[in-house]
PDB file of C-alpha atoms in Angstrom:
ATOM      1  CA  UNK A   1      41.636  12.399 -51.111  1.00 43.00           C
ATOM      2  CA  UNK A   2      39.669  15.020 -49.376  1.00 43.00           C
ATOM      3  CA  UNK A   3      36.951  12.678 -48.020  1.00 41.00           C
ATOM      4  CA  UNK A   4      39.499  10.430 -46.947  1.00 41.00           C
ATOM      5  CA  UNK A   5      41.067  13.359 -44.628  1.00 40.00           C
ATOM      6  CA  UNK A   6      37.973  14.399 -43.057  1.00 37.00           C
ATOM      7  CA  UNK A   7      36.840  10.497 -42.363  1.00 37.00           C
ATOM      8  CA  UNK A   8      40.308  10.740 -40.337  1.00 36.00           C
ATOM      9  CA  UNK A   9      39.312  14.109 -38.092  1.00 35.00           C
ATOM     10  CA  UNK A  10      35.630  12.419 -37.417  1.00 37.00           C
ATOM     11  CA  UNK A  11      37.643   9.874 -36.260  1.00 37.00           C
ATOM     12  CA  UNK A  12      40.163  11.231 -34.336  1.00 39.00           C
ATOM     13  CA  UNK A  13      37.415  14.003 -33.004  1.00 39.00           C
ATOM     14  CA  UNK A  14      35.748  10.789 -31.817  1.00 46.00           C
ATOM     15  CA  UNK A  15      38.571   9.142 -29.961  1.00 49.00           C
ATOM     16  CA  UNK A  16      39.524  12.203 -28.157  1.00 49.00           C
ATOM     17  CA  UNK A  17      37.121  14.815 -28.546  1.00 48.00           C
ATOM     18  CA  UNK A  18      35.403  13.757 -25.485  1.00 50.00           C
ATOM     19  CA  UNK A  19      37.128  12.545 -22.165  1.00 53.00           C
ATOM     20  CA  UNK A  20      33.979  10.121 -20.745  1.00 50.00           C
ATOM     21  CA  UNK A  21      31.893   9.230 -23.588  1.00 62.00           C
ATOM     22  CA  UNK A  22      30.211   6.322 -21.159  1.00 75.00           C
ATOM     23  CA  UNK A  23      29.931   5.782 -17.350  1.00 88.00           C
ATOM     24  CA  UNK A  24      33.108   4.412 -15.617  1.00 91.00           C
ATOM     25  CA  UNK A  25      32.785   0.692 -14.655  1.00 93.00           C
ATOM     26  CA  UNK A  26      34.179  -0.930 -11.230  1.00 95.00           C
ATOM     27  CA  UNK A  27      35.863  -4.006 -11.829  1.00 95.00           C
ATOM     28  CA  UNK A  28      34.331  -7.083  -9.877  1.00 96.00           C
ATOM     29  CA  UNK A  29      35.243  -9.977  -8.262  1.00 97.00           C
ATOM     30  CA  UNK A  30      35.048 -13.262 -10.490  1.00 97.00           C
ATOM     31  CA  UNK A  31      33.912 -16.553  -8.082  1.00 97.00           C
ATOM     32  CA  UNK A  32      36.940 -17.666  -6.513  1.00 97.00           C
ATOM     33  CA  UNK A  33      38.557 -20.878  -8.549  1.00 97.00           C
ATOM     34  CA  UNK A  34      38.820 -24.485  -6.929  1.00 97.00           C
ATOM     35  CA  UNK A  35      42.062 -25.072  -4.516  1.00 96.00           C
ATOM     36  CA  UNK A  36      44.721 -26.843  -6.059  1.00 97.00           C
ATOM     37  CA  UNK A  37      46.722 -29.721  -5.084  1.00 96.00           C
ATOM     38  CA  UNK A  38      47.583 -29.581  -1.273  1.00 96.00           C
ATOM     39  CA  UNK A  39      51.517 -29.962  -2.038  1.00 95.00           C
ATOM     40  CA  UNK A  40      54.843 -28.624   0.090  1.00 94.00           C
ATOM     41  CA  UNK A  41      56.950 -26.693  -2.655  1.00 90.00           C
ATOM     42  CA  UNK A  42      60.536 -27.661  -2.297  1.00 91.00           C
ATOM     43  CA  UNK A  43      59.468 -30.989  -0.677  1.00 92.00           C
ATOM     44  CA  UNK A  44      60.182 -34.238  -2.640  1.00 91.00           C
ATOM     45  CA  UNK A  45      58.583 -36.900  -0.798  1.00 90.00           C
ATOM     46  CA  UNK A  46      54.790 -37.132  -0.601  1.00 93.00           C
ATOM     47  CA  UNK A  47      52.793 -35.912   2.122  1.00 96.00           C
ATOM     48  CA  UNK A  48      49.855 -37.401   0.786  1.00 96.00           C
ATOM     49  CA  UNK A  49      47.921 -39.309   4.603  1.00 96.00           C
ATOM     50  CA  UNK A  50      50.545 -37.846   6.406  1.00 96.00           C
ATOM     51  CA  UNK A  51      51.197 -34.796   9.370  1.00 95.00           C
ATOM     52  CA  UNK A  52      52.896 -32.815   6.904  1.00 95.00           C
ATOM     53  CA  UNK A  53      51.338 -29.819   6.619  1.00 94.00           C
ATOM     54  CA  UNK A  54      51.480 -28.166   2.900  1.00 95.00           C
ATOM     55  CA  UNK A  55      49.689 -25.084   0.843  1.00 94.00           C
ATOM     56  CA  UNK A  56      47.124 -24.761  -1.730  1.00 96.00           C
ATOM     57  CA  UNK A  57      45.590 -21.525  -3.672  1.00 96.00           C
ATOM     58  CA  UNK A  58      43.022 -20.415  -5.711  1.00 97.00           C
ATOM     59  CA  UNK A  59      42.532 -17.502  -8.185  1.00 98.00           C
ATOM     60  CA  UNK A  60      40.266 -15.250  -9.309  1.00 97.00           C
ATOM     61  CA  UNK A  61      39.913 -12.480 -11.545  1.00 97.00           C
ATOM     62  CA  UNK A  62      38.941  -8.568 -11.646  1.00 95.00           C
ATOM     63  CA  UNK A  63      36.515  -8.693 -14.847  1.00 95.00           C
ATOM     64  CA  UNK A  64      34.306  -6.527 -16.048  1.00 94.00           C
ATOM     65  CA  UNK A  65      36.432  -3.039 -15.485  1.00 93.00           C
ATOM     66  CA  UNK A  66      36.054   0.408 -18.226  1.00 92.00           C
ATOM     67  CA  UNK A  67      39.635   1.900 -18.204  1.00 90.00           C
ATOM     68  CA  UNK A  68      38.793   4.705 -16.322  1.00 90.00           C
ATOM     69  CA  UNK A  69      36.798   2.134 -13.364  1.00 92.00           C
ATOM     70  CA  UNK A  70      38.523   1.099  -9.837  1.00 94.00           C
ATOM     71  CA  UNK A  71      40.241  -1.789  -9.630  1.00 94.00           C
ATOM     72  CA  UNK A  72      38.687  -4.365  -7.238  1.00 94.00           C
ATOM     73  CA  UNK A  73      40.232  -4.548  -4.280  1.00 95.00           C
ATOM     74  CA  UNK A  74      41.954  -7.134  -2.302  1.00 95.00           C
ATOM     75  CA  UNK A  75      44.060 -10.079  -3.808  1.00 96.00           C
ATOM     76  CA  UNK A  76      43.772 -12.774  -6.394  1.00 97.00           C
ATOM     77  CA  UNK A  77      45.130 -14.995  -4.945  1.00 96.00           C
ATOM     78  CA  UNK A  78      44.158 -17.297  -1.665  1.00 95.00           C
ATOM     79  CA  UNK A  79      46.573 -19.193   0.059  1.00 93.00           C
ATOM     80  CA  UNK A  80      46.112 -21.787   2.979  1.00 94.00           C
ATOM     81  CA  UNK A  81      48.073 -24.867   5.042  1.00 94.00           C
ATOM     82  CA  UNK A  82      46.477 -28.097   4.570  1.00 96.00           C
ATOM     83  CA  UNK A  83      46.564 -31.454   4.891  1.00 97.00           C
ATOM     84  CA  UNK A  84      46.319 -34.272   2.069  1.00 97.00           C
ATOM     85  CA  UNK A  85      44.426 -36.691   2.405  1.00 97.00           C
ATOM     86  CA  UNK A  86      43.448 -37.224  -1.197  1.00 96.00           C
ATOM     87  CA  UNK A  87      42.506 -41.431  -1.656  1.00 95.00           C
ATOM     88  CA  UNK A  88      43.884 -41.991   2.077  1.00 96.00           C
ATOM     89  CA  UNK A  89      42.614 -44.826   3.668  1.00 96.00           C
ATOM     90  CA  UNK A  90      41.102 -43.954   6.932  1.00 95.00           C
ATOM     91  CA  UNK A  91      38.600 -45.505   9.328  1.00 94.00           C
ATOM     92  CA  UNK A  92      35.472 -44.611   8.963  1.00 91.00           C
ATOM     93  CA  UNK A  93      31.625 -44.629  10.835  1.00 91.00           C
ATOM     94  CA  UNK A  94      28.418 -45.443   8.953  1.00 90.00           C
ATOM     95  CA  UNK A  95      26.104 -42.266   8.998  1.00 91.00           C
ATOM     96  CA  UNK A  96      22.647 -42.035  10.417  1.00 91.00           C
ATOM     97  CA  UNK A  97      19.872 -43.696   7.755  1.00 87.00           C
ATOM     98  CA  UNK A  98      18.585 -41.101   5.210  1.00 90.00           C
ATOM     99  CA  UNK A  99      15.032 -39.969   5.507  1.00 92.00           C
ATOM    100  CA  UNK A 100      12.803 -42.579   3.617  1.00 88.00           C
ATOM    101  CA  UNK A 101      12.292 -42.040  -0.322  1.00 87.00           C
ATOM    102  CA  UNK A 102       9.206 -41.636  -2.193  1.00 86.00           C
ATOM    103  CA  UNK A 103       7.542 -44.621  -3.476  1.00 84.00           C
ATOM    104  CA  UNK A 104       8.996 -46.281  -6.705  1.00 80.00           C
ATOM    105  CA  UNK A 105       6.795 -46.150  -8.860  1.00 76.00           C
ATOM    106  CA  UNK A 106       4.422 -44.259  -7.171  1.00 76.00           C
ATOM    107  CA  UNK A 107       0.953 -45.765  -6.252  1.00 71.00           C
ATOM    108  CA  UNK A 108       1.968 -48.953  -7.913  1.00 74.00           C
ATOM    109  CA  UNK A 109       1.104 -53.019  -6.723  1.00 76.00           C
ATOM    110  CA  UNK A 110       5.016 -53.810  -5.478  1.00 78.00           C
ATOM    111  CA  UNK A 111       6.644 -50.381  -5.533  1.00 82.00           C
ATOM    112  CA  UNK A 112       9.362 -49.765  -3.278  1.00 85.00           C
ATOM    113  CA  UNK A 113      10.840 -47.259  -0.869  1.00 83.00           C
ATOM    114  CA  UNK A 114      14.599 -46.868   0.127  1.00 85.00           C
ATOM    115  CA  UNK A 115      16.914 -45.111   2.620  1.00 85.00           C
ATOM    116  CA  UNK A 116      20.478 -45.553   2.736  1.00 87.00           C
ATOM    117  CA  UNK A 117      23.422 -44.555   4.668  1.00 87.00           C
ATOM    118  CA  UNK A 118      27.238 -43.823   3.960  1.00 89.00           C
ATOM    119  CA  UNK A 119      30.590 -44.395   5.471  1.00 90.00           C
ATOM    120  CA  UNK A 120      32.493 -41.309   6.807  1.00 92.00           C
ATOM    121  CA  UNK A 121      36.004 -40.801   7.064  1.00 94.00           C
ATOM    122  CA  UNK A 122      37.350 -40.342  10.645  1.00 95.00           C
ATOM    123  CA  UNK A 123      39.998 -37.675  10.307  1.00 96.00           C
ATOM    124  CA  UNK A 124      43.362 -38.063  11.925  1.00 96.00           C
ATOM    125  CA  UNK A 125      43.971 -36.110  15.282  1.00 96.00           C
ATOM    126  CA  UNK A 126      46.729 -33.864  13.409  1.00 96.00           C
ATOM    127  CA  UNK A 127      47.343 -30.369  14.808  1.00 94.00           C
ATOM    128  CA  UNK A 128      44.547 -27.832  12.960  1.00 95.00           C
ATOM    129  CA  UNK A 129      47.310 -24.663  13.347  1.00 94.00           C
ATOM    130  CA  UNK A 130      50.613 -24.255  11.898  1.00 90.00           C
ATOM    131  CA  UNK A 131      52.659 -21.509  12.542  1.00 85.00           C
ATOM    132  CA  UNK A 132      52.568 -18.654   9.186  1.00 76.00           C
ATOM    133  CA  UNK A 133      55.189 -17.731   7.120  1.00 68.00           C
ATOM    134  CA  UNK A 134      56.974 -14.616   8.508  1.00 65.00           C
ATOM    135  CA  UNK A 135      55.570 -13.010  11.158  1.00 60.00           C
ATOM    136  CA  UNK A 136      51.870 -13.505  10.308  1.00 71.00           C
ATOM    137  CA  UNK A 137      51.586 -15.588  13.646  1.00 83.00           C
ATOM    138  CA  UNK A 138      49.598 -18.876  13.693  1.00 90.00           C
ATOM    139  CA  UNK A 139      47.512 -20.195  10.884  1.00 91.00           C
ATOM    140  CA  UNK A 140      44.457 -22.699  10.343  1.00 94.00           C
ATOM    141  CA  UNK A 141      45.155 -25.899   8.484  1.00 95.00           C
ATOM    142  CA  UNK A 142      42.313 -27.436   6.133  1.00 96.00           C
ATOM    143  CA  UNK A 143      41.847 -31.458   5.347  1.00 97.00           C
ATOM    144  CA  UNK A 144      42.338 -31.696   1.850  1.00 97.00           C
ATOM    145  CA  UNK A 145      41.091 -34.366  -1.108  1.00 95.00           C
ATOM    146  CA  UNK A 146      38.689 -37.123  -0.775  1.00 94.00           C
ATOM    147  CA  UNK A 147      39.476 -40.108   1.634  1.00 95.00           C
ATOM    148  CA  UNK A 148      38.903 -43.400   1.353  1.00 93.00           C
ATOM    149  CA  UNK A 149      36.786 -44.425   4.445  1.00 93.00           C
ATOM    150  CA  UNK A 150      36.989 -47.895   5.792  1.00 90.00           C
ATOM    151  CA  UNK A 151      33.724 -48.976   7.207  1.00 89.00           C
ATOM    152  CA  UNK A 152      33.195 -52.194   9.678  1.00 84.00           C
ATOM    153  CA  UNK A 153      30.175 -54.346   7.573  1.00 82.00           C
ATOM    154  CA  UNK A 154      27.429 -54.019   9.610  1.00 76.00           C
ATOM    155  CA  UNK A 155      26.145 -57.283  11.035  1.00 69.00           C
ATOM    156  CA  UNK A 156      22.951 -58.139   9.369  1.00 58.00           C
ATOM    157  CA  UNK A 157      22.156 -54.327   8.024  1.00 60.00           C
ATOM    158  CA  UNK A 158      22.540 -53.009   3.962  1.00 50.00           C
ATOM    159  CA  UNK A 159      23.470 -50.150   3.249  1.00 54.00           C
ATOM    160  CA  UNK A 160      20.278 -49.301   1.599  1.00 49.00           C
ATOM    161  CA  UNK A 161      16.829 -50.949   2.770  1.00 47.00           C
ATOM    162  CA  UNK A 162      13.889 -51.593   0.673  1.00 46.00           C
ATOM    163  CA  UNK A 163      10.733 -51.628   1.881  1.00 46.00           C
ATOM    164  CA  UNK A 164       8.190 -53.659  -0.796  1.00 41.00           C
ATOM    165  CA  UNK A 165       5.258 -53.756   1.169  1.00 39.00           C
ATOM    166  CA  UNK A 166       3.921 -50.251   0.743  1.00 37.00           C
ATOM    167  CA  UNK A 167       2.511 -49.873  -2.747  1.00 35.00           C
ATOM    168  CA  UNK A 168      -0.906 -49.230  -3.125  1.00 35.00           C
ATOM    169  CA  UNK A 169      -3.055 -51.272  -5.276  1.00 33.00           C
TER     170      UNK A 169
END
């Protein structure tokens, strides 16, 4: 039983004996999380492609910290006014044509090139400020979620063009 009692003081010399046994470590900032739904709490109608303005946040966390490091400073949470416009259909205007592509396959008899272009949401003219919550005065709002942009077909002209006449050979 004697060994068994001095294990214990080794171990209890080791837990306390010293006050630092290591280097204090700062906690740090984790990469901010993605936003969450733009919603309105307390609202039960959808505000989805509307001028409603709502709130979304994101998270993150103070990692990484010994118990005798600062804390990180500064919040974990972000919150902002937005708009949803998640799968709204909205008009939309083709983009400028991408940059040609490299040949496909390269340095081939009938290889091809391409370029293409995309159809861009035109945003609503909705208000980009609300006014904060309490007194913190007036706020940006963000466009939120991924539109669907309606496009006019353009007479004659793809949306991607092929070029077959460049190939070597």
């Amino acid at each position: 039983m004697g060994g068994w009692v001095g294990g214990l003081t080794v171990i209890l010399c080791c837990l306390w004996g010293s006050p630092r046994l290591s280097p204090a470590v700062d906690g740090r900032w984790s990469e901010w999380g993605e936003w969450s739904t733009c919603t309105r709490p307390g609202y039960t109608g959808s505000i989805s492609c509307r001028e409603i303005v709502g709130q979304q946040r994101r998270t993150r966390e103070c990692k990484g910290r010994s118990p005798d490091g600062k804390r990180c400073e500064g919040s974990t949470i972000h919150i902002r006014s937005c708009y949803n416009m998640f799968r709204c259909k909205l008009e939309g205007q083709w983009s400028d044509w991408s940059p040609w592509g490299l040949c496909l396959p390269p340095c081939e008899k009938n290889s091809m090139k391409s370029r293409k272009r995309v159809c861009q949401p035109t945003y609503p003219k909705f208000s980009m400020e609300t006014q904060g919550v309490g007194s913190t005065g007036s706020v940006n709002v963000s466009f939120w979620g991924k539109p669907w942009p309606q496009c006019e077909p353009v007479n004659g002209q793809a949306l991607e063009e092929e070029d077959g006449e460049l190939g070597g050979g």
